[in-house]
Structures are given as C-alpha cells and as structure tokens.
Short mmCIF file of C-alpha atoms in Angstrom, two decimals:
data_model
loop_
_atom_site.label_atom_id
_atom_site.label_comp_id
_atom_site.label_asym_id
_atom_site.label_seq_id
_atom_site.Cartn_x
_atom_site.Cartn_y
_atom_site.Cartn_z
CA UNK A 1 20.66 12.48 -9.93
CA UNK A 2 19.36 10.02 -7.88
CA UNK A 3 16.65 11.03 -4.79
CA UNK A 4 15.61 9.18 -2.48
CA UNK A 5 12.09 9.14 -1.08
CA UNK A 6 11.01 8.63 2.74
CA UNK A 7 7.86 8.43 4.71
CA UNK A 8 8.56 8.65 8.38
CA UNK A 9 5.75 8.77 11.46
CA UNK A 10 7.29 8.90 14.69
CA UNK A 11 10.55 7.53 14.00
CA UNK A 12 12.72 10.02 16.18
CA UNK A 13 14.68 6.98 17.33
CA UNK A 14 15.52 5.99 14.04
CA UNK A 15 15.69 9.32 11.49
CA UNK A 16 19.91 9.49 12.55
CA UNK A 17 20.76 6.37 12.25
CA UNK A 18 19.05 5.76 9.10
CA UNK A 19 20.18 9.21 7.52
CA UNK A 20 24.06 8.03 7.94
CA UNK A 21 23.28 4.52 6.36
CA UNK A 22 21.67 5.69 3.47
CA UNK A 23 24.12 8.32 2.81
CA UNK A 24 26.93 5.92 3.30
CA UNK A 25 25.61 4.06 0.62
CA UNK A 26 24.68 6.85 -1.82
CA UNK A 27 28.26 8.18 -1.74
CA UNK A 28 29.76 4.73 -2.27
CA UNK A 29 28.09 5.20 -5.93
CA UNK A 30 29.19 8.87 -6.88
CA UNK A 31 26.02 10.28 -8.03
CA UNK A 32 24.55 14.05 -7.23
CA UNK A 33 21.87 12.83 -5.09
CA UNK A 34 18.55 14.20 -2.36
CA UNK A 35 17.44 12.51 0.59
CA UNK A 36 13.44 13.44 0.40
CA UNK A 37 11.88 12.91 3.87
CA UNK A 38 7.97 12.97 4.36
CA UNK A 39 6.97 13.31 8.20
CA UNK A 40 3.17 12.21 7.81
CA UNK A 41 1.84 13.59 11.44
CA UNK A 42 4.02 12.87 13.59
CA UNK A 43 3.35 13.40 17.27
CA UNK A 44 6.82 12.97 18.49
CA UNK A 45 10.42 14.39 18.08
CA UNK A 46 10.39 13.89 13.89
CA UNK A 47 9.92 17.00 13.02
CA UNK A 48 12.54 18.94 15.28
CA UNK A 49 14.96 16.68 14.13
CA UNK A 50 14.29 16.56 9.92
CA UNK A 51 14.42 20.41 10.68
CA UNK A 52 17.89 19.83 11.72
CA UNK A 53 18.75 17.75 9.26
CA UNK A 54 17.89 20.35 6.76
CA UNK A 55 20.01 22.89 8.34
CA UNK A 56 22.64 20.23 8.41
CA UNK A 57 23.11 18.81 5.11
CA UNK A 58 21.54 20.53 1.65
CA UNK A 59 21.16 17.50 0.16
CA UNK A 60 17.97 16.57 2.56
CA UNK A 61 14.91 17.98 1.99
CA UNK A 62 11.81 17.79 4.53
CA UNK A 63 7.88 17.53 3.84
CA UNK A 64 5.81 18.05 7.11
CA UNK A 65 2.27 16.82 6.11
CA UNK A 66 -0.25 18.88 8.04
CA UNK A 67 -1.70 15.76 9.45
CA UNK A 68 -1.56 11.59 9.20
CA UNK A 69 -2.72 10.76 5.75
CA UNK A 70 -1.12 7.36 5.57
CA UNK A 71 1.63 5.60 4.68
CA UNK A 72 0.54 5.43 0.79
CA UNK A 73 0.48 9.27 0.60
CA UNK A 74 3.20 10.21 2.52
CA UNK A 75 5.05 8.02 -0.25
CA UNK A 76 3.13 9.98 -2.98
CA UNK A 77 4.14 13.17 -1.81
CA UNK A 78 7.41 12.43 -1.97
CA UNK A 79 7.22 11.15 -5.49
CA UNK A 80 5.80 14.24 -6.75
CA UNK A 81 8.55 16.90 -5.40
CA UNK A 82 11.53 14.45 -5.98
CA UNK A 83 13.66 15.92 -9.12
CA UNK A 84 15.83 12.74 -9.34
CA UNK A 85 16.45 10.50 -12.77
CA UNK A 86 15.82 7.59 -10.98
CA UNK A 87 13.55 7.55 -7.37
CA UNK A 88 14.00 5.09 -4.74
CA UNK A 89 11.32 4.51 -2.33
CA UNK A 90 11.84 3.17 1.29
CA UNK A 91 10.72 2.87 4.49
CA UNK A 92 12.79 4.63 7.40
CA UNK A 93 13.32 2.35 10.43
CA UNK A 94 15.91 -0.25 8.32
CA UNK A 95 14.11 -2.27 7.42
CA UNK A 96 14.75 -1.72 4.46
CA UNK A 97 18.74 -2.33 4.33
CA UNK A 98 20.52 0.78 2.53
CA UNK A 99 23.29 -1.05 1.97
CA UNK A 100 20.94 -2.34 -0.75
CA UNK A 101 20.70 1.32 -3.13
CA UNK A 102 24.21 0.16 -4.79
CA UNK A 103 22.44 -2.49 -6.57
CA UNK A 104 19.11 -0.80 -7.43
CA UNK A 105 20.87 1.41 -9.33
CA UNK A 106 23.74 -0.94 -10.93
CA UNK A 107 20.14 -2.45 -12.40
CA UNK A 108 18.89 1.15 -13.61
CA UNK A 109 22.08 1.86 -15.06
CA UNK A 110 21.69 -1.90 -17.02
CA UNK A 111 18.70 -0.54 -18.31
CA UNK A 112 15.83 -1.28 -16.46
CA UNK A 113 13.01 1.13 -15.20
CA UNK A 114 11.31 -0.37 -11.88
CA UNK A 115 13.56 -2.39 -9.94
CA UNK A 116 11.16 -4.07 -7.36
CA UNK A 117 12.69 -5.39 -3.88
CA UNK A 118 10.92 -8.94 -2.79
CA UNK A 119 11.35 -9.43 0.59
CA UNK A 120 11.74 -13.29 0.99
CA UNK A 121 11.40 -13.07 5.36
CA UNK A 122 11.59 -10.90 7.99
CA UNK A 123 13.80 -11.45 11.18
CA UNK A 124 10.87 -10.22 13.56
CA UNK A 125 7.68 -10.97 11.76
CA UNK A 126 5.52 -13.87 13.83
CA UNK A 127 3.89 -16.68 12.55
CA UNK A 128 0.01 -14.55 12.25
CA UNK A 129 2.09 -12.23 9.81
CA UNK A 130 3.76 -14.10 7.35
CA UNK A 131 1.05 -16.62 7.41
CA UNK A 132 -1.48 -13.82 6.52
CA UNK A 133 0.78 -11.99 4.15
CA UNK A 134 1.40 -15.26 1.91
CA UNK A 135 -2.42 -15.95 1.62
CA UNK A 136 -3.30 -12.45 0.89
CA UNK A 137 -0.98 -12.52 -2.04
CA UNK A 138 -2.97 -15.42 -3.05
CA UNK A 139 -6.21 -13.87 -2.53
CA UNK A 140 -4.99 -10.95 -4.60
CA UNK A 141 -3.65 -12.44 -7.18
CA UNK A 142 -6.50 -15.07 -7.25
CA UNK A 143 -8.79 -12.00 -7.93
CA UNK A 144 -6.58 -8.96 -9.62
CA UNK A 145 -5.77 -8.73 -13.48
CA UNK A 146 -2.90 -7.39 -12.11
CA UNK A 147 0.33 -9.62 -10.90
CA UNK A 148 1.39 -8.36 -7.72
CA UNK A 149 4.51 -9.97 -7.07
CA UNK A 150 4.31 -12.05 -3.26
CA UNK A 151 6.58 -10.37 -0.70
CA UNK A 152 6.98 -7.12 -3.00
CA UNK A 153 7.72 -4.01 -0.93
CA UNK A 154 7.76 0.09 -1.17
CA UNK A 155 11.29 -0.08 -1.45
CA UNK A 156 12.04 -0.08 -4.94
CA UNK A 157 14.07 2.08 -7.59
CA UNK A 158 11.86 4.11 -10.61
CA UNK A 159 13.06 5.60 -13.49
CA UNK A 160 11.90 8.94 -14.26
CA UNK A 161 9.85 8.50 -17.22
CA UNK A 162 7.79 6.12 -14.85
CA UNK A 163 7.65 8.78 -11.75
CA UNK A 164 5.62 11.04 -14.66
CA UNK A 165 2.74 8.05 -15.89
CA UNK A 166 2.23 7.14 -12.15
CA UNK A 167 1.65 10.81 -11.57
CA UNK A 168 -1.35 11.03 -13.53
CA UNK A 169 -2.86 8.05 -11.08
CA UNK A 170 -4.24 10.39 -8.52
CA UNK A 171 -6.71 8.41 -7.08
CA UNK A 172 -7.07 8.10 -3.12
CA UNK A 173 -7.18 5.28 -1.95
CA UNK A 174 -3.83 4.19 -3.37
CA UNK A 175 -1.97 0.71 -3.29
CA UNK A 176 1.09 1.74 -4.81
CA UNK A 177 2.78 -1.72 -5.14
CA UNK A 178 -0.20 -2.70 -7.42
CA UNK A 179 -0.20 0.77 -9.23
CA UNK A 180 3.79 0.45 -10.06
CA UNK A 181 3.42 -3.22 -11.11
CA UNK A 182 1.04 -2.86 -13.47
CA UNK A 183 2.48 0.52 -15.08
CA UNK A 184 4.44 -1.68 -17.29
CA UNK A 185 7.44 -0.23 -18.72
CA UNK A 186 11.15 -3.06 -18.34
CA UNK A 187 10.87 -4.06 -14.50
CA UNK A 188 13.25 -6.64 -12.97
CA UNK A 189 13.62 -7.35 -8.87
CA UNK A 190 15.98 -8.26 -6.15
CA UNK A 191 15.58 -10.52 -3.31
CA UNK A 192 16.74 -9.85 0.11
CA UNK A 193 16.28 -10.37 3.72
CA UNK A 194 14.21 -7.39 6.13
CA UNK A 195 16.15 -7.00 9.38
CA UNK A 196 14.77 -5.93 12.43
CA UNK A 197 13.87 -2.82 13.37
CA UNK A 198 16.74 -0.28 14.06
CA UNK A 199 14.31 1.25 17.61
CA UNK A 200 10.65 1.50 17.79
CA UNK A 201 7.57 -0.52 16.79
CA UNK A 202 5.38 -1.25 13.91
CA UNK A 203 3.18 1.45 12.94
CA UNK A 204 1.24 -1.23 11.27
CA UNK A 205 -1.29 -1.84 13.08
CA UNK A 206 -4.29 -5.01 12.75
CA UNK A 207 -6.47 -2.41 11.70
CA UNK A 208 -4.12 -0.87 9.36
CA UNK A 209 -3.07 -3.64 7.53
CA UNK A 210 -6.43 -5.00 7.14
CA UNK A 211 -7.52 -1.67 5.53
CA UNK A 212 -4.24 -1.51 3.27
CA UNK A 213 -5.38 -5.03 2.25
CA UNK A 214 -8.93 -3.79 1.36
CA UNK A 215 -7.70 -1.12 -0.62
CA UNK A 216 -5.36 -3.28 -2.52
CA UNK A 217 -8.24 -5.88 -3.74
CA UNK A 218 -10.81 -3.38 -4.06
CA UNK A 219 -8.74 -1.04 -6.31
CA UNK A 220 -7.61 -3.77 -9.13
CA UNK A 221 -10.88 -5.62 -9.10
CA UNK A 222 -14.52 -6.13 -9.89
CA UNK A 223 -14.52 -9.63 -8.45
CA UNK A 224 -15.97 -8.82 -5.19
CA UNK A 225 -19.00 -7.48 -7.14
CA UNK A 226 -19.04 -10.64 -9.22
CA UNK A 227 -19.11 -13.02 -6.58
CA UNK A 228 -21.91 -11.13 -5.04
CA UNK A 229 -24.23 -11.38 -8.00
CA UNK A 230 -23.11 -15.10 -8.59
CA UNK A 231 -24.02 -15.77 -5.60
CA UNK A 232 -27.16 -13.89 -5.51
CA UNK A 233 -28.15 -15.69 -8.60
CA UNK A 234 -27.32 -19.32 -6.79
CA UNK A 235 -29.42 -18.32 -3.87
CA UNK A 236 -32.46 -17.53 -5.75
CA UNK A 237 -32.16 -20.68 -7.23
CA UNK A 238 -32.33 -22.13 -4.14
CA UNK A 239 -35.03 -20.17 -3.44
CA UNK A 240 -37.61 -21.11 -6.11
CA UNK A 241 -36.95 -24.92 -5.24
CA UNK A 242 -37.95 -24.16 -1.97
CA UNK A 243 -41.04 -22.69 -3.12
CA UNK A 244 -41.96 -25.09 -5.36
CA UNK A 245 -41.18 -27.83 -2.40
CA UNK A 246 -42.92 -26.05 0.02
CA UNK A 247 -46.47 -25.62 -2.90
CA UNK A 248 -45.89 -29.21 -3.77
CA UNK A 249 -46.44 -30.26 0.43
CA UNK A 250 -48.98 -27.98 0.18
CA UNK A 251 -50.46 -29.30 -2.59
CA UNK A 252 -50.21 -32.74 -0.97
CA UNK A 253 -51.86 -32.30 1.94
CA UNK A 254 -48.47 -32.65 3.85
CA UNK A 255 -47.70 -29.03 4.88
CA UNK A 256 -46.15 -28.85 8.49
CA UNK A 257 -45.36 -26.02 10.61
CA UNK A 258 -41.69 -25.14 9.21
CA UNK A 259 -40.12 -23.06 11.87
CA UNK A 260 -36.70 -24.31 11.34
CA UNK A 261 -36.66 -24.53 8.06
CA UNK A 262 -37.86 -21.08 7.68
CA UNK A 263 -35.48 -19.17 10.44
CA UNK A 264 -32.51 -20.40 8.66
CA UNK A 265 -33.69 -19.89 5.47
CA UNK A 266 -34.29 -16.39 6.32
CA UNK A 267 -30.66 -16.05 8.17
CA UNK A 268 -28.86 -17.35 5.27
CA UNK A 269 -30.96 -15.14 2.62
CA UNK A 270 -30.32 -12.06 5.20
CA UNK A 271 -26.74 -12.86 6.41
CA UNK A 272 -25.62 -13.00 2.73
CA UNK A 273 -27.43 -9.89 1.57
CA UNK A 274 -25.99 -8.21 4.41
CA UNK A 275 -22.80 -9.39 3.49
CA UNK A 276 -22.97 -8.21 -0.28
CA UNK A 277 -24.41 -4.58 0.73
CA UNK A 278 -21.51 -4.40 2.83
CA UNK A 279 -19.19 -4.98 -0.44
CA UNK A 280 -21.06 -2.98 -2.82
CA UNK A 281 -20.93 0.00 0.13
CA UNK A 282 -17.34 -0.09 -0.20
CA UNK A 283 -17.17 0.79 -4.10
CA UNK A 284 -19.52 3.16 -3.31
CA UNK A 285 -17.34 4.73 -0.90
CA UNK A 286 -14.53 4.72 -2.60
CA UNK A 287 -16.44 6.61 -5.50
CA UNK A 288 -17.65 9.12 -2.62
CA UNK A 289 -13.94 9.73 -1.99
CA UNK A 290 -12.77 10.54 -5.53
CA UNK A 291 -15.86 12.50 -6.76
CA UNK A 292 -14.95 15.12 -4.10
CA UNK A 293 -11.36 15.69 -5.76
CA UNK A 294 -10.19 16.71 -3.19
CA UNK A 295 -6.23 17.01 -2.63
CA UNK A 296 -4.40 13.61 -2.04
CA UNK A 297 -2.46 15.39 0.63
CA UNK A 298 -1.22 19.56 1.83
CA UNK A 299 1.84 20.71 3.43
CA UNK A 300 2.02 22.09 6.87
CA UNK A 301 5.78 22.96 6.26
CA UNK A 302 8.59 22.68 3.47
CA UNK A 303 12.49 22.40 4.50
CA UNK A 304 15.61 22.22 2.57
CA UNK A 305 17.51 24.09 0.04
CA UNK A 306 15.21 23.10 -2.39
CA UNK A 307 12.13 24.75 -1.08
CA UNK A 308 9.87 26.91 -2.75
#
C-alpha cells in the first residue's frame, strides 16, 4: 500500500487539479493506495473542497488542523496517520511533478528505503532565491554533522520501517529534510526539474524561509554557540592588549584623551555581545518550546473512510 502525504494552505485553485495528477500516476503502478491531505489553516475554499473529495473518492483522506502550525507539521501529521508500506511526501501546487511517484517507487521496490528528490532548478524561482538557497546549503553543511543534500526537497518516498524511527523525533521545531537524511537506513535520490506553479503564489514568505533556515542550522548544530565563545575568547584578547597599551601610555607619561578609541572599542565589545545573546536566546528558546511538551499539532476535523 502506498499513501501519499499532503500539506495544503490555501490551495483551492490547485487541490483538483493536483488530485487527478497524482491519481493518474498512482493507478499507472497498480498498488492499493491513500491520498492523505493535511489542510494546515486554511482561510480559503480548502476545506469545503477536501470535504468533497472525501465524499468523492474513499481512497482520500482529510486532516483539518485546527489552526496554521506550519508547513513542517502539517507534513508530520500526515506521517503519523498514513498506514502505507512506503509514504511519499509532497507539496500540493505541482510543483512537485506526480508524474514522478512511478519512479520513487520502481526505487523502493529495488530495495531502497528513502528515495530523496533533488531539485536541480525551478522554472519560476528569481535570481535572490536560488542564489540564497545554494549558499545556505553551504552554510549548513559548512556547520551540520549532518549532510543535507543541496536542492533536497519534501517530496520524497519512505519506507515504513523509517516512518516508525522518525516518529520517535517529536521535537518542535522540526527540519524534516535534515531529520530524514540523517536517519540513515539505504537512501538513494532522483533529480528533476520543479515546474511552475499550477495557480496561486508562494506561501513562502521572506520571513518564512528565513525562520525555516534558522531552524534547520540551529537544530543539527552547536556551532553557533562555538563561534560565540571563540570569538568571545579572541575579543578578550584584544582586550587585555589594550589595557596593557593603554597602562604602558600611562605609564609613559603619554596618556591622551581616547574618545575614539574608546567609543568603538565599546561598540565592537557591545555589538558582538549583543550579537551572541541573541544566539544563545535562540537555544534557549527552543528548549522553552520542548520542555512544555506540548502537542506538535490537534485536529479540528478528520474526513475519509478511514476516520476514527
């Protein structure tokens, strides 16, 4: 059985379209199969229409979180209530080409258990996106123990035995390419090319992607908190030559009124502490977060056959 996961946030204009495709290409392949869709929040037409979906066709089910928890969530919601051997994860405005589940599962059935998409471009991403993209994989990469493959996607295909290790990870703030990657188990990948979207725009905002980046350095390493005590170390250095400079002058007779020495001084010293609370506030949030334990995410409504 093969079930298919499928955050959506106001995507009325593309939940038809993409509910043909996909089941186009899950028929061409013969398997029992369940289209799991996760609405996380929306504020549009989503809803009504998974509802009729439902009704429609008993091989889609329908999770209506009870508000926006993000795009990481929504994923992991699905991933807990799907009953498939083998999971596929995807996005739901095509950008993500269905016409791509064929192969994700001719490399299951060769014996693999994560198949990992890599997205090599994207027909409508601008020059500010793939530019930041490639040198955040750097960045990442540069700093994580953890390989996390450039241009690597949600869509991808899990085997079951994986779907039950990654659902012991329940922390929060979740970057789920970095939590699959480094779950280990035989993982291959497949290229390909995102098309645009089907209708509709980005939900991925500036502000979005910048915290989605945060999360996925700050949840696979301690660098950050190295580099902040390396460099605290360097700028005391500094500091006691200065002090020793500024006795020596003194000592000298050749003390003179240091106003500019001492305002930057004092900027750099307070800029970079600033700078370094600021980092060590974030691990501390983070740990405010999961010491709560709190649910990941609750229903507002269930649909399908499969409903409890």
């Amino acid at each position: 059985m093969l079930s298919v996961v499928v955050p959506v946030y106001n995507e009325q204009l593309n939940i038809e379209k993409f509910y043909e495709e996909v089941t186009r290409a899950i028929q061409s392949i013969n398997m029992n199969y369940e289209i799991i869709f996760v609405d996380d929040g929306s504020r549009d037409s989503t809803p009504l229409l998974l509802s009729r979906l439902t009704q429609q066709d008993d091989h889609v089910r329908a999770f209506i979180l009870a508000r926006n928890f993000g795009h990481q969530l929504a994923i992991t919601c699905g991933m807990d209530h799907a009953a498939g051997d083998a999971v596929i994860t995807m996005d739901g405005d095509l950008q993500h080409p269905p016409v791509m589940i064929p192969d994700l599962v001719q490399k299951w059935r060769e014996g693999y258990d994560v198949v990992q998409t890599v997205r090599q471009a994207t027909d409508d991403a601008d020059f500010f996106k793939k530019t930041t993209s490639k040198w955040y994989y750097k960045l990442l990469n540069a700093v994580s123990p953890v390989h996390i493959t450039p241009g690597g996607s949600d869509f991808r295909l899990v085997d079951k035995r994986v779907m039950e290790t990654f659902k012991l990870f329940r922390e929060h703030d979740r970057f789920i390419r970095g939590m699959i990657g480094g779950i280990g188990y035989k993982q291959t990948s497949i290229s390909f090319i995102a098309p645009k979207r089907f209708a509709g725009q980005s939900k991925f905002s500036v502000r979005k992607m910048m915290h989605f980046a945060l999360d996925g350095i700050t949840a696979y390493s301690k660098i950050p908190l190295r580099i902040s005590f390396y460099v605290g170390m360097v700028s005391g250095f500094f500091s006691v030559l200065m002090i020793l400079h500024v006795l020596y002058c003194d000592f000298m007779g050749e003390a003179t009124p240091g106003w500019t020495t001492t305002m930057v001084v004092v900027c750099l010293l307070g800029g970079l502490q600033l700078i370094f609370i600021g980092v060590i506030g974030e691990y501390i949030g983070r740990i405010f977060e999961e010491v709560k334990q709190r649910p990941l995410y609750w229903l507002r409504a269930e649909l399908g056959k499969n409903k409890k």
